[in-house]
Coordinates of C-alpha atoms and ligand atoms in Angstrom, one line a residue:
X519 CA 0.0 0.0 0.0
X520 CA 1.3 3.6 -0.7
X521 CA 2.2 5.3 2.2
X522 CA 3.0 8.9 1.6
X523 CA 1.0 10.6 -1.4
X524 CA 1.8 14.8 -2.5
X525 CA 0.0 16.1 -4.5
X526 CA 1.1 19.3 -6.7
X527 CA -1.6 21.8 -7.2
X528 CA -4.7 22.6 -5.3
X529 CA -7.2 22.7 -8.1
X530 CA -10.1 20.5 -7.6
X531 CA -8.1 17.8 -9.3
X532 CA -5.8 17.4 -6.7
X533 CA -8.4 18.2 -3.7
X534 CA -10.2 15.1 -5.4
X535 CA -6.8 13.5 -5.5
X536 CA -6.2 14.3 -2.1
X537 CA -9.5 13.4 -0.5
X538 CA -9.0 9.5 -2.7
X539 CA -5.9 9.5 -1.2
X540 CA -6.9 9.7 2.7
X541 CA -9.7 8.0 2.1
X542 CA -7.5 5.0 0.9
X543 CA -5.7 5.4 4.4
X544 CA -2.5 7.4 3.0
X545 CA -0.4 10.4 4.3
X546 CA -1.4 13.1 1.9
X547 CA 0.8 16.9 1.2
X548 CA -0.8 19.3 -1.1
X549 CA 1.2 22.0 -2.4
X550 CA -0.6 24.8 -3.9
X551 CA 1.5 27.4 -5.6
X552 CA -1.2 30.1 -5.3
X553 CA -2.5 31.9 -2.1
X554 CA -5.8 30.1 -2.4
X555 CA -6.9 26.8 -3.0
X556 CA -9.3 25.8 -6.2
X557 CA -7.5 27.1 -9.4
X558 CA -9.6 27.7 -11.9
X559 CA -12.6 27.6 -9.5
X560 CA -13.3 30.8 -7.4
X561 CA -16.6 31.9 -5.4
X562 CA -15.9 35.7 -4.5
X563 CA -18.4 39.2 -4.1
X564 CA -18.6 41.7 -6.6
X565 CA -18.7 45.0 -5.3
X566 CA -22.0 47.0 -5.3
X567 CA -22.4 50.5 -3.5
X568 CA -24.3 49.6 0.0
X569 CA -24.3 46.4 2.2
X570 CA -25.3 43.9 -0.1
X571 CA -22.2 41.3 -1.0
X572 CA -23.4 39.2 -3.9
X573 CA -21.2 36.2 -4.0
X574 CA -21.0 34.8 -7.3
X575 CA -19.3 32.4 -9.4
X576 CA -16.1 34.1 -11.0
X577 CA -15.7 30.7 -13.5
X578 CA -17.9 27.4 -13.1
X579 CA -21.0 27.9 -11.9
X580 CA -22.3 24.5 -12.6
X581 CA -21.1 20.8 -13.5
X582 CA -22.5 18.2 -15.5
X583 CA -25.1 15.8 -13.6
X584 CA -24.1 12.7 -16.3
X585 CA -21.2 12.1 -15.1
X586 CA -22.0 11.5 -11.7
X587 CA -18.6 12.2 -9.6
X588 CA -19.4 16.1 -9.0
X589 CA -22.6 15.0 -7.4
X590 CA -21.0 11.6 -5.8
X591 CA -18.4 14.0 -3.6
X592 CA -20.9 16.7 -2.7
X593 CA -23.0 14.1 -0.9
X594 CA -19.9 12.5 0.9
X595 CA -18.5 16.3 1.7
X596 CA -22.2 16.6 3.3
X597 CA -23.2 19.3 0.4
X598 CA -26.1 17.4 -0.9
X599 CA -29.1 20.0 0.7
X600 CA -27.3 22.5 -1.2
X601 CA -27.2 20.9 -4.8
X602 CA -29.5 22.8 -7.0
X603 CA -30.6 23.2 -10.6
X604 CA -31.0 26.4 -13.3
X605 CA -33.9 28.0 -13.1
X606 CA -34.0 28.1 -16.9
X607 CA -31.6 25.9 -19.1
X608 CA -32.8 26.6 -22.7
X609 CA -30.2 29.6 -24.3
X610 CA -30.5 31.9 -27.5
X611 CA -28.0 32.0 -29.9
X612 CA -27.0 35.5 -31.7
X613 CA -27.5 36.0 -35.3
X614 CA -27.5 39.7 -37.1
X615 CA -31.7 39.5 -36.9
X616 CA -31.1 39.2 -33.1
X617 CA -31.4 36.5 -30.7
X618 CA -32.8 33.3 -31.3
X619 CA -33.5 30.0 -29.9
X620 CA -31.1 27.1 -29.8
X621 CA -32.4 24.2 -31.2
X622 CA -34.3 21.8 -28.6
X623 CA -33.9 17.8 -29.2
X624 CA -30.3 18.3 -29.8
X625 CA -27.2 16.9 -28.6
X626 CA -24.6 19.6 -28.6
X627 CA -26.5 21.2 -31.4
X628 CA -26.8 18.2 -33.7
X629 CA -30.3 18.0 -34.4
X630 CA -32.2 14.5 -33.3
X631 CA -35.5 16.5 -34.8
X632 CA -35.0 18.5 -38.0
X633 CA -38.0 20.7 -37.8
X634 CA -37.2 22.0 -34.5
X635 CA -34.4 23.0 -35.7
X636 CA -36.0 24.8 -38.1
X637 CA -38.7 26.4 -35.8
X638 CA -35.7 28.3 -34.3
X639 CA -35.0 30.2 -37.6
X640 CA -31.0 29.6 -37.1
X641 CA -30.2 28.0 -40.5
X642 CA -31.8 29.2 -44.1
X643 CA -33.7 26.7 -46.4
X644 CA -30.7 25.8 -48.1
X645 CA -29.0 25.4 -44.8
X646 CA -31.7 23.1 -43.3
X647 CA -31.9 21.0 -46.8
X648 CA -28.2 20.3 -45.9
X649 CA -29.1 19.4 -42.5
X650 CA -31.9 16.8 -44.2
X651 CA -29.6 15.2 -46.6
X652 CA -27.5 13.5 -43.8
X653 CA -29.9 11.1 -43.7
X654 CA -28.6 9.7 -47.4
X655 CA -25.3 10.5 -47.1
X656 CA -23.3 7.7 -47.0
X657 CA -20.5 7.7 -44.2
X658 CA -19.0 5.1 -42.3
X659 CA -17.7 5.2 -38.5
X660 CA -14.6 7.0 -38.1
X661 CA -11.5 4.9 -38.2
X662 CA -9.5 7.6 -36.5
X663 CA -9.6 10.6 -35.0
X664 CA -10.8 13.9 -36.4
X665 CA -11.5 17.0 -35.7
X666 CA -15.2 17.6 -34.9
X667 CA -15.6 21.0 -37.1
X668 CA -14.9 18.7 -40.5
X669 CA -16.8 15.4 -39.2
X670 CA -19.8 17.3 -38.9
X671 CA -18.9 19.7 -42.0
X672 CA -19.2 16.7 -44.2
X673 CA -22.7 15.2 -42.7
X674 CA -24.6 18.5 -41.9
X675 CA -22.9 21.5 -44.1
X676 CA -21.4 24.8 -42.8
X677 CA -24.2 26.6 -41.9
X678 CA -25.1 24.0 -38.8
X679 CA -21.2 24.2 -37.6
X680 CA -20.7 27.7 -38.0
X681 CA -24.3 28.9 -36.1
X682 CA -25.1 26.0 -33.8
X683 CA -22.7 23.8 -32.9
X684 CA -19.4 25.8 -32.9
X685 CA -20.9 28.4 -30.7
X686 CA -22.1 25.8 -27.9
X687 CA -18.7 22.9 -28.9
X688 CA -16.1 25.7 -29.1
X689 CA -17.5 27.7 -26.3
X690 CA -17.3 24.8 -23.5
X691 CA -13.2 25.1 -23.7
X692 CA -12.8 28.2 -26.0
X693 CA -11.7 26.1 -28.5
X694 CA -11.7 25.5 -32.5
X695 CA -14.3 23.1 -33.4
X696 CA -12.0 22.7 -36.6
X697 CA -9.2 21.5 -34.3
X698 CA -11.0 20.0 -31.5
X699 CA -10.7 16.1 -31.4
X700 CA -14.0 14.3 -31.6
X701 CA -12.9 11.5 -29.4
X702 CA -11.6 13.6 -26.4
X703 CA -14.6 16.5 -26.6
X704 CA -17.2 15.7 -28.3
X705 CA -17.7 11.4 -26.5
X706 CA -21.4 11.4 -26.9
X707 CA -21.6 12.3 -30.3
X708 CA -18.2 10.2 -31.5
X709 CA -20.1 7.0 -29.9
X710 CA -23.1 7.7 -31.8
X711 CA -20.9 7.9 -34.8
X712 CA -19.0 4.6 -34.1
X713 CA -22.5 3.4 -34.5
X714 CA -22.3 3.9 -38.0
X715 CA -25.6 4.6 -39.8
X716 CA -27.1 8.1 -39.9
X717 CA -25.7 10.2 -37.1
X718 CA -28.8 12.0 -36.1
X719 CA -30.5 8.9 -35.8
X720 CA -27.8 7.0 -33.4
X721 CA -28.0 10.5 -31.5
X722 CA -32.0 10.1 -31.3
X723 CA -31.7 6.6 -29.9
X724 CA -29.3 7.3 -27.4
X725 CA -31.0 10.5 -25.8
X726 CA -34.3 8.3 -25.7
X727 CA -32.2 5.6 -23.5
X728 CA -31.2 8.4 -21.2
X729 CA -32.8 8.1 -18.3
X730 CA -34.6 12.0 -17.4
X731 CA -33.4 14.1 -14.8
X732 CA -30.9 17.6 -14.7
X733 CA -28.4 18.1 -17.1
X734 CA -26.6 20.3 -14.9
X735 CA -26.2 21.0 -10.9
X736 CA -25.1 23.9 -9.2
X737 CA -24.3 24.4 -5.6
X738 CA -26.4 27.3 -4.1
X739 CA -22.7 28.7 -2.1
X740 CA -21.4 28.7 -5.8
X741 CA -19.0 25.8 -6.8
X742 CA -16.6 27.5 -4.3
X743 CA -17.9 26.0 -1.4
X744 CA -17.2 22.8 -3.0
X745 CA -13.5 23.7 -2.3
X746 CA -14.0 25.2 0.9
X747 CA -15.7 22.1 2.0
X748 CA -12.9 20.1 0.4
X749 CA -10.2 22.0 2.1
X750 CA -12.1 21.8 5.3
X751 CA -12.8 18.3 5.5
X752 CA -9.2 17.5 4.3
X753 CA -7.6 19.6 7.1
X754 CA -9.6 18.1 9.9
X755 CA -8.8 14.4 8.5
X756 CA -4.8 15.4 8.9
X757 CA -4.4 15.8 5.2
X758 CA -1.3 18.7 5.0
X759 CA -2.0 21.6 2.6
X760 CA 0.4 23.8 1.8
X761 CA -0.6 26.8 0.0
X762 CA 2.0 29.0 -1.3
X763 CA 3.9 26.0 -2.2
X764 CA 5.1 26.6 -5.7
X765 CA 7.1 23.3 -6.5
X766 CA 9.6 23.9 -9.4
X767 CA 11.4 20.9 -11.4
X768 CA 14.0 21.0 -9.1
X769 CA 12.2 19.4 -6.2
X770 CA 10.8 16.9 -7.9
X771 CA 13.6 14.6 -8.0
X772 CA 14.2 15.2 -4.2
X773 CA 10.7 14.3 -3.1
X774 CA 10.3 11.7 -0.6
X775 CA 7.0 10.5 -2.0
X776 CA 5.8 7.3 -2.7
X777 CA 3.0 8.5 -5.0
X778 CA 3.5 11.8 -6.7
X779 CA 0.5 13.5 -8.5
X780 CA 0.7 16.0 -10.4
X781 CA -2.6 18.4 -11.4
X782 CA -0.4 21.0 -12.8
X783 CA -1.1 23.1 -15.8
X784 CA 0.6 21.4 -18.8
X785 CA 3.5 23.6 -19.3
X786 CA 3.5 23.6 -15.3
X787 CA 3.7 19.3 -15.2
X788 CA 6.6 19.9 -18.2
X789 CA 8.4 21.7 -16.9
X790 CA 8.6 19.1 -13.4
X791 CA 8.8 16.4 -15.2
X792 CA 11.7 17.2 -17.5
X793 CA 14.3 16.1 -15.7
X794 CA 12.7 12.7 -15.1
X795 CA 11.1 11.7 -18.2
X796 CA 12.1 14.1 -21.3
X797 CA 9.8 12.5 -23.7
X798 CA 6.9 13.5 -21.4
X799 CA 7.8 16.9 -20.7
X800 CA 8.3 17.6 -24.7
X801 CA 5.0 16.0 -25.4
X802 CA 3.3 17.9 -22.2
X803 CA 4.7 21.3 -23.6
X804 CA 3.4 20.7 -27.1
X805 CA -1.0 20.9 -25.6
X806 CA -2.1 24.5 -26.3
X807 CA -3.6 26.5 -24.5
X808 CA -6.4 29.7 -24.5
X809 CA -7.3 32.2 -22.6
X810 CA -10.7 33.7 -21.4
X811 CA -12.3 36.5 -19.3
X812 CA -15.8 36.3 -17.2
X813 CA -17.2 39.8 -16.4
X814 CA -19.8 40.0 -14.2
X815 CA -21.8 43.0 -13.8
X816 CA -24.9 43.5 -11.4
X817 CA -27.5 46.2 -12.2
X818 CA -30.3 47.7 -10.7
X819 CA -33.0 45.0 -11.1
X820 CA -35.2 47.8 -12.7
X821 CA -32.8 48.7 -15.2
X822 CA -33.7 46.4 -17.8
X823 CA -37.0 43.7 -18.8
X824 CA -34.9 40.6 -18.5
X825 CA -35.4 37.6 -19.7
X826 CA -37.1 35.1 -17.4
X827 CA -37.1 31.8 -19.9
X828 CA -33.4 31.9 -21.5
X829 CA -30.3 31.3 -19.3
X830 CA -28.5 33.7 -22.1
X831 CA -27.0 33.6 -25.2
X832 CA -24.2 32.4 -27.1
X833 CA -22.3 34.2 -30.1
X834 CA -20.6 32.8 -32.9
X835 CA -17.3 33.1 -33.9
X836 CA -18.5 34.7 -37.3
X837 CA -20.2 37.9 -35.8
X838 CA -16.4 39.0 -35.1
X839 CA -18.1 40.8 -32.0
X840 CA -15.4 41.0 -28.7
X841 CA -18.4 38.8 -26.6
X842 CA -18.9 34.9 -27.4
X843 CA -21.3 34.1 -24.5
X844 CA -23.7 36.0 -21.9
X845 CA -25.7 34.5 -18.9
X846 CA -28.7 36.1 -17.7
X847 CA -27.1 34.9 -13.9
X848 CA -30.0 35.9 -11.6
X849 CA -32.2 34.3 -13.6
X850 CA -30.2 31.1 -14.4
X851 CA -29.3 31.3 -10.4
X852 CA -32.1 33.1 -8.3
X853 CA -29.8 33.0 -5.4
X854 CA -27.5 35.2 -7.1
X855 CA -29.7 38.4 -6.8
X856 CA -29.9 40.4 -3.7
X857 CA -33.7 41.4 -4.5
X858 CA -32.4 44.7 -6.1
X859 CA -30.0 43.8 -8.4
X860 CA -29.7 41.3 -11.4
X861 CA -26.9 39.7 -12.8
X862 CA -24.9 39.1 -15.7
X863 CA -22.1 37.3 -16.6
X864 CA -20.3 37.8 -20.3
X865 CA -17.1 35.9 -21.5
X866 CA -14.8 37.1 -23.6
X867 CA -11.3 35.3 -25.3
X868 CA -11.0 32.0 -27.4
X869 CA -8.4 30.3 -29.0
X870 CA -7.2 32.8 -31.7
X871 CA -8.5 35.8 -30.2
X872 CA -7.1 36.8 -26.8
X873 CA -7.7 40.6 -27.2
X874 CA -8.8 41.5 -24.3
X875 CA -5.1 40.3 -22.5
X876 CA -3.7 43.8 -23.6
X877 CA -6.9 45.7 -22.4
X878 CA -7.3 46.8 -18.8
X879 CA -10.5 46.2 -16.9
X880 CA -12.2 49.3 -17.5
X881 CA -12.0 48.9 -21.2
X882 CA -13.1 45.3 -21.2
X883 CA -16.1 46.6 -19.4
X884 CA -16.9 49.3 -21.8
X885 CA -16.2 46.5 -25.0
X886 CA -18.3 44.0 -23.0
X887 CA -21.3 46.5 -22.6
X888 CA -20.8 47.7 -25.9
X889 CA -21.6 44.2 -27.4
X890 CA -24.5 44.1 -24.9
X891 CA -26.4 46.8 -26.1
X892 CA -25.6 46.1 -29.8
X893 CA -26.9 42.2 -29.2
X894 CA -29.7 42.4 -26.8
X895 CA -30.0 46.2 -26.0
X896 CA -28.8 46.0 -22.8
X897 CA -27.3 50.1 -22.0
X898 CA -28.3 50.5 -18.1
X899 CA -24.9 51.5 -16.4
X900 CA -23.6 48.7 -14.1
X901 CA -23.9 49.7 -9.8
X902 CA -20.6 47.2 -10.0
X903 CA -18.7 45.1 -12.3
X904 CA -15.7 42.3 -12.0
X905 CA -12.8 41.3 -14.7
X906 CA -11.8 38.3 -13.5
X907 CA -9.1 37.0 -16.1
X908 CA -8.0 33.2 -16.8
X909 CA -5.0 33.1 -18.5
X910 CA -4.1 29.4 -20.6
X911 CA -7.6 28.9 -18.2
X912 CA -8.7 26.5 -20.9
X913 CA -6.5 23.3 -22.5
X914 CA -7.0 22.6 -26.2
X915 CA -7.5 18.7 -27.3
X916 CA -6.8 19.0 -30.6
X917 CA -7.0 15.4 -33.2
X918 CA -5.3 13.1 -31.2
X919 CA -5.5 14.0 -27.8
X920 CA -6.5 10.6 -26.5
X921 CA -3.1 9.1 -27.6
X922 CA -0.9 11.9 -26.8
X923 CA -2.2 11.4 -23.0
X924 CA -1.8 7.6 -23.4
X925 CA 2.0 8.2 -24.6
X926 CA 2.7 10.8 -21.6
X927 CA 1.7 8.7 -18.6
X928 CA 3.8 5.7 -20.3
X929 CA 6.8 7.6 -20.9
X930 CA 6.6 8.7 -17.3
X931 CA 5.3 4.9 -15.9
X932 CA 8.9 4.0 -18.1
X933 CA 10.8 6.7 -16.8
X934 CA 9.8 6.6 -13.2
X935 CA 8.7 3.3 -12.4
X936 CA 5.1 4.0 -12.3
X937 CA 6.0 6.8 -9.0
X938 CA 4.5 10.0 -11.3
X939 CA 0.9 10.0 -12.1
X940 CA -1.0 12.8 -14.0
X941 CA -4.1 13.9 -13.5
X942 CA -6.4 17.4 -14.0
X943 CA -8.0 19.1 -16.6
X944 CA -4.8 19.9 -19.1
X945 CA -5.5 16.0 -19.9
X946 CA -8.1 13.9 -18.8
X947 CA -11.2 16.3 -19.3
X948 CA -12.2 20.3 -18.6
X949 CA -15.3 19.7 -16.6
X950 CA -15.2 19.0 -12.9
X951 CA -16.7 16.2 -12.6
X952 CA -13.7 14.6 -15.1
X953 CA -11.7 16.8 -13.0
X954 CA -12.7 14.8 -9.9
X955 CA -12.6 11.4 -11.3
X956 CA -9.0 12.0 -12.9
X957 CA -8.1 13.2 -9.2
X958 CA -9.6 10.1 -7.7
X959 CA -8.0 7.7 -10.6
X960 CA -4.7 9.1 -10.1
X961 CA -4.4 7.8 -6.5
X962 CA -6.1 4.2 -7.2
X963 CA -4.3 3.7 -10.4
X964 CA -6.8 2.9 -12.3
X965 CA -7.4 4.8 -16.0
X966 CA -8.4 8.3 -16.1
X967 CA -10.5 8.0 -19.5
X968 CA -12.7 11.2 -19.9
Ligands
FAD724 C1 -14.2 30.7 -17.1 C2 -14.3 29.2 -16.8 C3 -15.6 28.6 -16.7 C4 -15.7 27.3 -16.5 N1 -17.0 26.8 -16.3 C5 -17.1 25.5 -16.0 C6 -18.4 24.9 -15.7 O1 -19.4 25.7 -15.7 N2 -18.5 23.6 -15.4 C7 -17.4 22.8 -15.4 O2 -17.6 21.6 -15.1 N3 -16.2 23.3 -15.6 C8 -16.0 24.6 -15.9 N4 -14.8 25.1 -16.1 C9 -13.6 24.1 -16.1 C10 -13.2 23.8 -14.7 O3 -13.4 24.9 -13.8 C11 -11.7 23.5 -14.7 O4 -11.4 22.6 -15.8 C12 -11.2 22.8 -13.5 O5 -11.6 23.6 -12.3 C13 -9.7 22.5 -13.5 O6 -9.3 22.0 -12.3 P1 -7.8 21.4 -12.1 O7 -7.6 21.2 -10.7 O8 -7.5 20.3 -13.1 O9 -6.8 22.6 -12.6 P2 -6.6 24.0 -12.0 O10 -7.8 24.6 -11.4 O11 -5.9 24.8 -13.0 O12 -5.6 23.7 -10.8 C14 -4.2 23.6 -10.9 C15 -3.5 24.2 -9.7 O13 -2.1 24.0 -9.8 C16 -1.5 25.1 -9.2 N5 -0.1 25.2 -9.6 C17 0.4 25.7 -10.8 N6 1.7 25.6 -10.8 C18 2.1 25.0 -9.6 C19 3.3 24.6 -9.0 N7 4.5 24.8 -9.6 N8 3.3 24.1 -7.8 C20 2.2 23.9 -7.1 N9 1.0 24.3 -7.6 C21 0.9 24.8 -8.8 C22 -2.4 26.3 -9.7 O14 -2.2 27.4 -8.9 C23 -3.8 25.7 -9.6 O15 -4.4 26.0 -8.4 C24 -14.6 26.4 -16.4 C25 -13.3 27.0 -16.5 C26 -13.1 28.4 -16.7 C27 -11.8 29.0 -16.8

């Protein structure tokens, strides 16, 4: 049995990690380079003149319910009463005639039902005949990888990539659909296709196997207090965390660990592992990264008629606009509001476009609000408004990915006698619940599959 487990980085990977690894009856270190632990995840208040502190999500505000490990360690951590679900979950999408539905009976925007995809006016006839030909289109199952942009190019046309799926695919990680892998992003819809057969069909048989229930589930402290209750619980069961613990490749080889996790950003997890295993540190260095930046500004709840069905809207790529997604928060999140003011949360920054990095806050506000008001007439000024910037916040799986993270853990099993294990969301998945699970696999061994 391992004795001694440390963990590097206190994202929820390696809280997950380190909460396996007591729970297996090891000695657990965490060392956290930042002040804080949770990474990418961060509860905090934005500022609003008076007494009211509005805590709200400054990244995740939700996780997916499918994959069952978010919810599976918010019962054990005792969080279960405070689980909760959007108030609305159907979005708009932006297109130059203004905002429009996103299809229903679709699985990441592939349609399973043609004509509601045409009730939502997204796609012009010609666009929608393209959509109905996939039917007769001959295609087999992949025998490879590809990227998810082109596989779907070639069965439903341009105009069903570039307005539906792109701006819900790309937007999960800020990515390329052209350059996304299918297998590592996109699972549900390359089993379908392995299926072989018409793809909208396989997709319409598998969501009519799914059992009902929420796609998504929130916490009602904000996914923070999924780390606070993490860190809390940890502490109290002797697990040492160390924030302020940046490790640098130079300690690595000194550890005295018998298990050494590492939830590291890629280049991070590189740059430790380049002295032990080369070949894993080059391949680590090569996974891209992009940036993005969540503003969240609260007006005066009487500022503006919002919308009390859709949770927002997203934007595609195409519109060239500085904005690719708003979230109408209070209404998505009822517990966000204080009674007098409403939220809203806009994201800016995707692979290829990091413009606002050279911009200070002020002027990401103004170009955030500007968008507003040109794609849902939103001018009220702002009582208070938050930047809060995620620099490389988002890994890119581009074609291949699955592989690539199959060749890094056995050049470092080869290199290192099986003593370095990888986990987090530069390889094994970018929501938290396959954050979790990667965490939790890293410590048992067992494969980290997203
Ligand atoms: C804006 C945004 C919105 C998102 N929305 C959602 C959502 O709604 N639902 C969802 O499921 N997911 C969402 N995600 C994704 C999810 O939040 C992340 O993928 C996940 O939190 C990553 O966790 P992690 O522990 O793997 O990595 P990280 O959170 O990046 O943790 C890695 C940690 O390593 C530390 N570190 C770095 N270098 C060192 C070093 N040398 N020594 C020690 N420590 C070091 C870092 O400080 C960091 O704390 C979102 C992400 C972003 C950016």
């Amino acid at each position: 049995m391992t004795d001694h487990v440390v963990i590097v980085g206190g994202g929820i990977t390696g809280l997950a990690a380190a909460w396996e690894a007591l729970e297996q009856g090891h000695r657990v270190t965490v060392h956290e380079a930042g002040p804080r632990f949770g990474g990418l995840i961060s509860t905090a208040p934005v500022d609003v003149p008076g007494p009211a502190r509005l805590m709200v999500d400054e990244g995740a505000d939700a996780f997916l319910a499918r994959v069952p490990d978010a919810l599976e360690l918010c019962e054990q951590l005792g969080l279960g009463d405070q689980l909760c679900e959007p108030a609305v979950g159907r979005a708009m999408v932006h297109t130059a005639d203004g905002l429009r539905w996103f299809p229903e009976r679709s699985v990441l925007g592939v349609p399973t039902d043609v004509d509601a995809l045409a009730s939502t006016g997204l796609l012009s006839e010609a666009g929608l005949d393209r959509v109905r030909a996939e039917a007769s289109i001959s295609q087999g199952p992949p025998t490879a990888d590809v990227a998810v942009g082109p596989f779907l190019r070639e069965r439903f046309g341009d105009e069903l990539v570039d307005r539906v799926v792109g701006p819900l695919v790309g937007g999960i990680s800020a990515g390329d659909i052209d350059q996304m892998s299918l297998f590592a992003t996109t699972p549900q819809i390359a089993a379908a296709a392995l299926e072989g057969g018409p793809l909208s069909e396989s997709l319409a048989r598998r969501t009519a196997a799914t059992p009902p229930g929420p796609v998504f589930n929130g916490l009602r402290g904000g996914t923070g207090s999924l780390v606070s209750a993490l860190v809390d619980q940890l502490t109290r069961r002797g697990g040492d965390l160390r924030p302020g613990s940046a490790l640098g490749r130079e300690d690595i080889g000194g550890l005295r660990a018998d298990l050494l996790v590492l939830t590291t950003p890629a280049a991070v997890t590189s740059s430790l592992v380049a002295q032990v295993s080369p070949a894993a540190a080059e391949a680590l260095a090569s996974i891209e990264t992009a940036s993005v930046a969540l503003t969240t500004l609260a007006y005066p709840r009487a500022a503006f008629d919002w919308p009390s069905d859709a949770s927002g809207y997203l934007v595609p790529r195409s519109s060239g606009l500085f904005l690719t997604a708003v979230s109408w928060g209070s209404t998505k999140w009822p517990h966000w509001g204080d009674g007098s003011h409403a939220i809203v949360r806009a994201s800016t920054g995707h692979r290829g476009d990091d413009r606002f990095v050279s911009m200070d806050d002020d002027a990401v506000v103004d170009a955030i609000r500007a968008d507003l008001e040109l794609t849902c007439g939103l001018v009220a000024e702002p009582d208070g408004a938050r930047v809060s910037r995620w620099i490389d916040g988002f890994h890119q799986y581009d074609v291949g990915h699955l592989d690539l993270v199959q060749r890094i853990q056995r050049d470092l099993d080869v290199d290192t006698a099986g003593r370095i294990r990888l986990a987090g969301a530069s390889l094994h998945g970018v929501g938290i619940p396959a954050c979790i699970r990667s965490g939790r696999s890293a410590v048992l061994g067992g494969p980290t599959v997203p």
